[in-house]
Structure formats: structure tokens, C-alpha cells
Amino acid sequence: MFNLILFGPPGSGKGTQSEKLMARYHLRHLSTGDLLRSEISRQTALGVEAKKFMDKGQLVPDEVVIGMISTVLDEHKNATGFLFDGFPRTSAQAEALDKLLEFKQAPISVMLALEVSEDELVKRLLKRGQTSGRSDDTNEQVIRARIEEYRLKTEAVADYYRQFNKVVMVKGEGSIEEIFRNLCQVIDQKKKIVQELPEPL
Ligand code: B4P
């Protein structure tokens, strides 16, 4: 099983690159942002609660997100690997994910961290806001609050995986194709290493 995390600030290209990576590597895409937006559009109790936080640019509470991920992992027991997009976003989520994956004896293989300047992030998200209908993309104050949440609570998640030597930084500015090629290069290398490892006893 090959599990990877696509990491980076809001607007760094996680959703965009996930679409392409999923098609190439046949991984199951698991985007907490998409899952939460689906709960919102179905007006479930979870969605109503999550919307209050998302509209302000804040992270949704850990217990809500972890419960949601645990359910999806259970629903896809036979997946050949997962691409985690936008999760984990706090150290508590990272620890919970490791525990969930421990049962499957399938730890995270690599975290790919996209690096993009703040000005570029704001520009991209405001542009997406013109067409996406996403309320969290239309207001610059909310966008800046999301970036601030990232700096305060999410950036530390990279440090968590760094202690296991799992983080690879990738430049997230340039053309979408160019960034995709760089991501694929890292994945192909890592996959080769994983395939060469002996099966667990
Ligand atoms: P997410 O849905 O995860 O989305 P995001 O971080 O806003 O953006 P993403 O990084 O995927 O966007 P992309 O760059 O692809 O989160 C939304 C909210 O949900 C969070 O604020 C939070 O409230 C909540 N949430 C989600 N997960 C959570 C969790 N685990 N815990 C708690 N709360 C959680 O796209 C941005 C734009 O850039 C696009 O328009 C794209 O076309 C463009 N773009 C991409 N690559 C480009 C490039 N190379 N050049 C130019 N433009 C590019």
C-alpha cells in the first residue's frame, strides 16, 4: 500500500495536483475539504457545524474531521493506497492518522509539501472565488485568516513527519504541468524504495 500526503497552505495547488496524481497512480483521493463541502451541501448536522468554522477561515474541530476520515478509511478497506489532500492539518490529526494506519500496517510513505508565497496564494484564491461559488474564497480577510490558521496550526504537521524523514519540499509556483512532473519524480523514487522493502512478517 502506498499512502501519500499532499501538504501546503490554502491555494498551494493541493486539489489541482491531487486530480492529476490520482489519475496517474490510481490512489484513492481523500480530501477533507471536499468531504466537508459535501456535508454542507447535503445540510447534514456535521455540515451545518463545519460551515460555521469554514466561513470564518478557521479549521473545523479535530474530532469532527478525524471521525469523518476514520469512516472513509473503513469504507475503502481494499484501496491500494490513499492520497490525503488537506489532511492532516493539525498535530492531533497527524497522530490520529498514524494510529488509524497502524492497523493496516500501511504507514504514510511520503509527505509532499508545496511551497508558494503568500501573495501568490491570495491571488489564486481570489481568482478561484470569481467562479467557484466558494464563500471562503471571495473575501480577502477570510483568505488571510485561512493562511494565518495554516501558519499557527498546520505548519507544525510538517515537523511531525520530518522526525520520520518523510517530508519532501516541492516548489509550488510555475506551470501546473511542471509542478506535476516534479511531484511524480519524487513519488516514482519513493515507490521504488517501498517496492524494494521486504513484506512485513
Ligand atoms: P481545502 O478544501 O482543503 O482547500 P484549500 O486549502 O483552500 O485549497 P487547495 O490547496 O486544495 O486549492 P488549490 O491549491 O488546488 O480547505 C477548505 C477549508 O476546509 C479550510 O479552510 C478548513 O476550514 C476546512 N478543512 C479542510 N480540511 C480540514 C481539516 N483536515 N481540518 C480542519 N478543517 C479542515 O487551488 C487554488 C487555486 O489555485 C485554483 O483555482 C487553481 O486553479 C489555482 N492553481 C493551482 N495550481 C496553480 C498554479 N501552478 N498556478 C496558478 N494557479 C494555480
CSV table of C-alpha atoms and ligand atoms in Angstrom, one decimal:
chain,number,residue,atom,x,y,z
A,1,MET,CA,0.0,0.0,0.0
A,2,PHE,CA,1.3,3.5,-0.9
A,3,ASN,CA,0.0,6.4,1.2
A,4,LEU,CA,0.9,9.9,0.5
A,5,ILE,CA,0.0,13.3,1.9
A,6,LEU,CA,-0.1,16.4,-0.3
A,7,PHE,CA,0.6,19.3,2.0
A,8,GLY,CA,0.7,23.1,1.7
A,9,PRO,CA,-1.1,26.3,2.5
A,10,PRO,CA,-4.6,27.1,1.2
A,11,GLY,CA,-4.4,27.7,-2.6
A,12,SER,CA,-1.0,25.9,-2.9
A,13,GLY,CA,-2.4,23.5,-5.5
A,14,LYS,CA,-3.3,20.5,-3.4
A,15,GLY,CA,-6.7,20.0,-5.0
A,16,THR,CA,-5.4,20.7,-8.5
A,17,GLN,CA,-2.4,18.4,-8.3
A,18,SER,CA,-4.4,15.7,-6.5
A,19,GLU,CA,-6.7,15.3,-9.5
A,20,LYS,CA,-3.7,14.6,-11.7
A,21,LEU,CA,-1.9,12.3,-9.2
A,22,MET,CA,-4.9,10.2,-8.6
A,23,ALA,CA,-5.4,9.5,-12.3
A,24,ARG,CA,-1.7,8.6,-12.7
A,25,TYR,CA,-1.2,6.4,-9.6
A,26,HIS,CA,-4.8,5.1,-9.0
A,27,LEU,CA,-4.8,6.2,-5.4
A,28,ARG,CA,-8.0,6.9,-3.6
A,29,HIS,CA,-8.3,10.6,-3.2
A,30,LEU,CA,-9.3,11.7,0.3
A,31,SER,CA,-9.9,15.5,0.5
A,32,THR,CA,-11.3,16.7,3.9
A,33,GLY,CA,-12.2,20.0,2.2
A,34,ASP,CA,-14.3,18.1,-0.4
A,35,LEU,CA,-15.8,15.8,2.2
A,36,LEU,CA,-16.8,18.8,4.4
A,37,ARG,CA,-18.3,20.7,1.4
A,38,SER,CA,-20.3,17.7,0.5
A,39,GLU,CA,-21.7,17.5,4.1
A,40,ILE,CA,-22.5,21.3,3.8
A,41,SER,CA,-24.4,20.9,0.5
A,42,ARG,CA,-26.4,18.0,1.9
A,43,GLN,CA,-27.1,20.1,5.0
A,44,THR,CA,-26.2,17.3,7.4
A,45,ALA,CA,-25.7,18.1,11.1
A,46,LEU,CA,-21.9,17.8,10.6
A,47,GLY,CA,-22.1,20.1,7.6
A,48,VAL,CA,-24.1,22.8,9.5
A,49,GLU,CA,-21.5,22.7,12.3
A,50,ALA,CA,-18.5,22.7,9.9
A,51,LYS,CA,-19.8,25.7,7.9
A,52,LYS,CA,-19.6,27.9,10.9
A,53,PHE,CA,-15.8,27.4,11.0
A,54,MET,CA,-15.1,27.4,7.3
A,55,ASP,CA,-16.9,30.6,6.6
A,56,LYS,CA,-14.6,32.3,9.1
A,57,GLY,CA,-11.5,30.8,7.6
A,58,GLN,CA,-11.0,28.6,10.7
A,59,LEU,CA,-10.2,24.9,10.9
A,60,VAL,CA,-13.0,22.5,11.7
A,61,PRO,CA,-12.6,20.8,15.1
A,62,ASP,CA,-10.3,17.8,15.1
A,63,GLU,CA,-12.8,15.3,16.4
A,64,VAL,CA,-15.2,16.1,13.6
A,65,VAL,CA,-12.5,15.7,10.9
A,66,ILE,CA,-10.9,12.6,12.4
A,67,GLY,CA,-14.3,10.8,12.8
A,68,MET,CA,-15.0,11.6,9.1
A,69,ILE,CA,-11.7,10.2,7.9
A,70,SER,CA,-12.0,7.1,10.0
A,71,THR,CA,-15.3,6.3,8.4
A,72,VAL,CA,-13.9,6.7,4.9
A,73,LEU,CA,-10.9,4.5,5.6
A,74,ASP,CA,-13.2,1.8,6.8
A,75,GLU,CA,-15.4,2.1,3.7
A,76,HIS,CA,-12.3,1.5,1.4
A,77,LYS,CA,-10.5,-1.3,3.0
A,78,ASN,CA,-9.3,-2.7,-0.3
A,79,ALA,CA,-7.8,0.5,-1.7
A,80,THR,CA,-4.2,0.1,-3.0
A,81,GLY,CA,-3.3,3.5,-1.4
A,82,PHE,CA,-4.6,6.8,-0.3
A,83,LEU,CA,-3.8,10.4,-1.3
A,84,PHE,CA,-4.5,12.6,1.6
A,85,ASP,CA,-5.3,16.1,0.5
A,86,GLY,CA,-5.7,18.8,3.1
A,87,PHE,CA,-5.4,16.2,5.9
A,88,PRO,CA,-3.8,16.1,8.5
A,89,ARG,CA,-4.0,19.8,9.3
A,90,THR,CA,-3.1,19.7,13.0
A,91,SER,CA,-0.6,17.6,15.0
A,92,ALA,CA,-3.6,15.9,16.7
A,93,GLN,CA,-4.9,14.9,13.3
A,94,ALA,CA,-1.5,13.6,12.3
A,95,GLU,CA,-1.2,11.4,15.4
A,96,ALA,CA,-4.8,10.1,14.9
A,97,LEU,CA,-4.0,9.2,11.2
A,98,ASP,CA,-0.9,7.3,12.2
A,99,LYS,CA,-2.9,5.2,14.6
A,100,LEU,CA,-5.6,4.5,12.0
A,101,LEU,CA,-3.0,3.4,9.5
A,102,GLU,CA,-1.1,1.3,12.1
A,103,PHE,CA,-4.0,-1.2,12.0
A,104,LYS,CA,-3.5,-1.6,8.3
A,105,GLN,CA,0.3,-1.9,8.6
A,106,ALA,CA,0.4,0.8,5.9
A,107,PRO,CA,2.1,3.9,7.2
A,108,ILE,CA,2.5,7.2,5.3
A,109,SER,CA,5.2,6.7,2.6
A,110,VAL,CA,5.8,10.4,1.9
A,111,MET,CA,4.6,13.9,2.6
A,112,LEU,CA,4.9,16.2,-0.4
A,113,ALA,CA,4.9,19.8,0.8
A,114,LEU,CA,4.1,22.5,-1.8
A,115,GLU,CA,5.8,25.9,-1.3
A,116,VAL,CA,4.1,29.0,-2.5
A,117,SER,CA,4.4,32.7,-1.5
A,118,GLU,CA,1.6,34.4,0.4
A,119,ASP,CA,0.9,36.9,-2.4
A,120,GLU,CA,0.5,34.2,-4.9
A,121,LEU,CA,-1.8,32.2,-2.6
A,122,VAL,CA,-4.1,35.2,-2.1
A,123,LYS,CA,-4.1,36.0,-5.9
A,124,ARG,CA,-5.0,32.4,-6.8
A,125,LEU,CA,-7.8,32.1,-4.2
A,126,LEU,CA,-9.4,35.4,-5.1
A,127,LYS,CA,-9.3,34.3,-8.8
A,128,ARG,CA,-10.9,31.0,-7.9
A,129,GLY,CA,-13.5,32.9,-5.9
A,130,GLN,CA,-14.8,34.6,-9.0
A,131,THR,CA,-16.1,31.3,-10.4
A,132,SER,CA,-16.1,28.6,-7.7
A,133,GLY,CA,-19.0,29.8,-5.6
A,134,ARG,CA,-17.0,29.0,-2.5
A,135,SER,CA,-17.8,31.6,0.1
A,136,ASP,CA,-14.3,31.1,1.8
A,137,ASP,CA,-12.6,32.2,-1.5
A,138,THR,CA,-14.4,35.5,-2.1
A,139,ASN,CA,-13.3,37.6,0.9
A,140,GLU,CA,-9.7,38.6,1.2
A,141,GLN,CA,-9.9,38.8,5.0
A,142,VAL,CA,-11.2,35.2,5.2
A,143,ILE,CA,-8.4,34.1,2.9
A,144,ARG,CA,-5.8,35.8,5.1
A,145,ALA,CA,-7.4,34.2,8.2
A,146,ARG,CA,-7.0,30.7,6.5
A,147,ILE,CA,-3.3,31.4,5.8
A,148,GLU,CA,-2.9,32.5,9.4
A,149,GLU,CA,-4.6,29.3,10.7
A,150,TYR,CA,-2.1,27.4,8.5
A,151,ARG,CA,0.9,29.2,9.9
A,152,LEU,CA,-0.4,28.7,13.5
A,153,LYS,CA,-1.8,25.2,13.5
A,154,THR,CA,-0.9,23.4,10.3
A,155,GLU,CA,2.8,24.1,9.5
A,156,ALA,CA,3.8,22.1,12.6
A,157,VAL,CA,2.4,19.0,10.9
A,158,ALA,CA,5.4,19.0,8.5
A,159,ASP,CA,7.7,19.0,11.6
A,160,TYR,CA,5.9,15.9,12.9
A,161,TYR,CA,6.6,14.0,9.7
A,162,ARG,CA,10.1,15.4,9.4
A,163,GLN,CA,11.1,13.5,12.5
A,164,PHE,CA,10.4,10.3,10.5
A,165,ASN,CA,12.3,11.7,7.4
A,166,LYS,CA,9.1,11.7,5.3
A,167,VAL,CA,8.9,15.3,4.1
A,168,VAL,CA,9.9,16.4,0.6
A,169,MET,CA,9.5,20.1,-0.2
A,170,VAL,CA,8.4,20.8,-3.8
A,171,LYS,CA,8.2,24.3,-5.4
A,172,GLY,CA,4.5,25.0,-5.9
A,173,GLU,CA,5.0,28.0,-8.3
A,174,GLY,CA,5.3,27.6,-12.0
A,175,SER,CA,3.0,25.8,-14.5
A,176,ILE,CA,0.7,23.1,-13.3
A,177,GLU,CA,2.4,20.6,-15.6
A,178,GLU,CA,5.9,21.5,-14.4
A,179,ILE,CA,4.8,21.1,-10.7
A,180,PHE,CA,3.1,17.8,-11.6
A,181,ARG,CA,6.3,16.4,-13.2
A,182,ASN,CA,8.3,17.3,-10.1
A,183,LEU,CA,5.8,15.6,-7.8
A,184,CYS,CA,5.8,12.5,-10.0
A,185,GLN,CA,9.6,12.3,-9.9
A,186,VAL,CA,9.6,12.2,-6.1
A,187,ILE,CA,6.7,9.7,-6.0
A,188,ASP,CA,8.4,7.3,-8.5
A,189,GLN,CA,11.5,7.3,-6.5
A,190,LYS,CA,9.7,6.6,-3.2
A,191,LYS,CA,7.5,3.9,-4.8
A,192,LYS,CA,10.6,2.1,-6.0
A,193,ILE,CA,12.0,2.2,-2.5
A,194,VAL,CA,8.7,0.9,-1.0
A,195,GLN,CA,8.6,-2.0,-3.6
A,196,GLU,CA,12.1,-3.0,-2.7
A,197,LEU,CA,11.4,-3.3,1.0
A,198,PRO,CA,10.6,-6.8,2.3
A,199,GLU,CA,6.9,-7.6,3.2
A,200,PRO,CA,6.1,-7.2,6.9
A,201,LEU,CA,6.1,-10.6,8.7
B,1,B4P,P1,-9.5,22.8,1.3
B,1,B4P,O1,-10.7,22.3,0.6
B,1,B4P,O2,-8.5,21.7,1.7
B,1,B4P,O3,-8.9,23.8,0.3
B,1,B4P,P2,-7.8,24.8,0.2
B,1,B4P,O4,-6.7,24.6,1.2
B,1,B4P,O5,-8.5,26.1,0.3
B,1,B4P,O6,-7.2,24.8,-1.2
B,1,B4P,P3,-6.3,23.9,-2.2
B,1,B4P,O7,-4.8,24.0,-1.8
B,1,B4P,O8,-6.8,22.5,-2.3
B,1,B4P,O9,-6.6,24.6,-3.5
B,1,B4P,P4,-5.8,24.5,-4.9
B,1,B4P,O10,-4.5,25.0,-4.5
B,1,B4P,O11,-5.9,23.3,-5.6
B,1,B4P,O12,-9.9,23.6,2.7
B,1,B4P,C1,-11.0,24.4,2.8
B,1,B4P,C2,-11.4,24.6,4.2
B,1,B4P,O13,-12.0,23.4,4.8
B,1,B4P,C3,-10.3,25.0,5.2
B,1,B4P,O14,-10.1,26.4,5.3
B,1,B4P,C4,-10.9,24.5,6.6
B,1,B4P,O15,-11.9,25.4,7.2
B,1,B4P,C5,-11.7,23.2,6.2
B,1,B4P,N1,-10.9,22.0,6.3
B,1,B4P,C6,-10.4,21.2,5.3
B,1,B4P,N2,-9.7,20.1,5.8
B,1,B4P,C7,-9.7,20.3,7.1
B,1,B4P,C8,-9.0,19.6,8.2
B,1,B4P,N3,-8.3,18.5,8.0
B,1,B4P,N4,-9.2,20.0,9.5
B,1,B4P,C9,-9.9,21.1,9.8
B,1,B4P,N5,-10.5,21.8,8.8
B,1,B4P,C10,-10.4,21.5,7.5
B,1,B4P,O16,-6.4,25.6,-5.8
B,1,B4P,C11,-6.4,27.0,-5.6
B,1,B4P,C12,-6.5,27.8,-6.9
B,1,B4P,O17,-5.2,27.9,-7.5
B,1,B4P,C13,-7.3,27.0,-8.0
B,1,B4P,O18,-8.1,28.0,-8.6
B,1,B4P,C14,-6.3,26.5,-9.0
B,1,B4P,O19,-6.7,26.6,-10.3
B,1,B4P,C15,-5.1,27.5,-8.8
B,1,B4P,N6,-3.8,26.9,-9.1
B,1,B4P,C16,-3.4,25.7,-8.7
B,1,B4P,N7,-2.2,25.5,-9.1
B,1,B4P,C17,-1.8,26.6,-9.8
B,1,B4P,C18,-0.6,27.0,-10.4
B,1,B4P,N8,0.5,26.2,-10.5
B,1,B4P,N9,-0.5,28.2,-11.0
B,1,B4P,C19,-1.6,29.1,-10.9
B,1,B4P,N10,-2.8,28.8,-10.3
B,1,B4P,C20,-2.8,27.5,-9.8
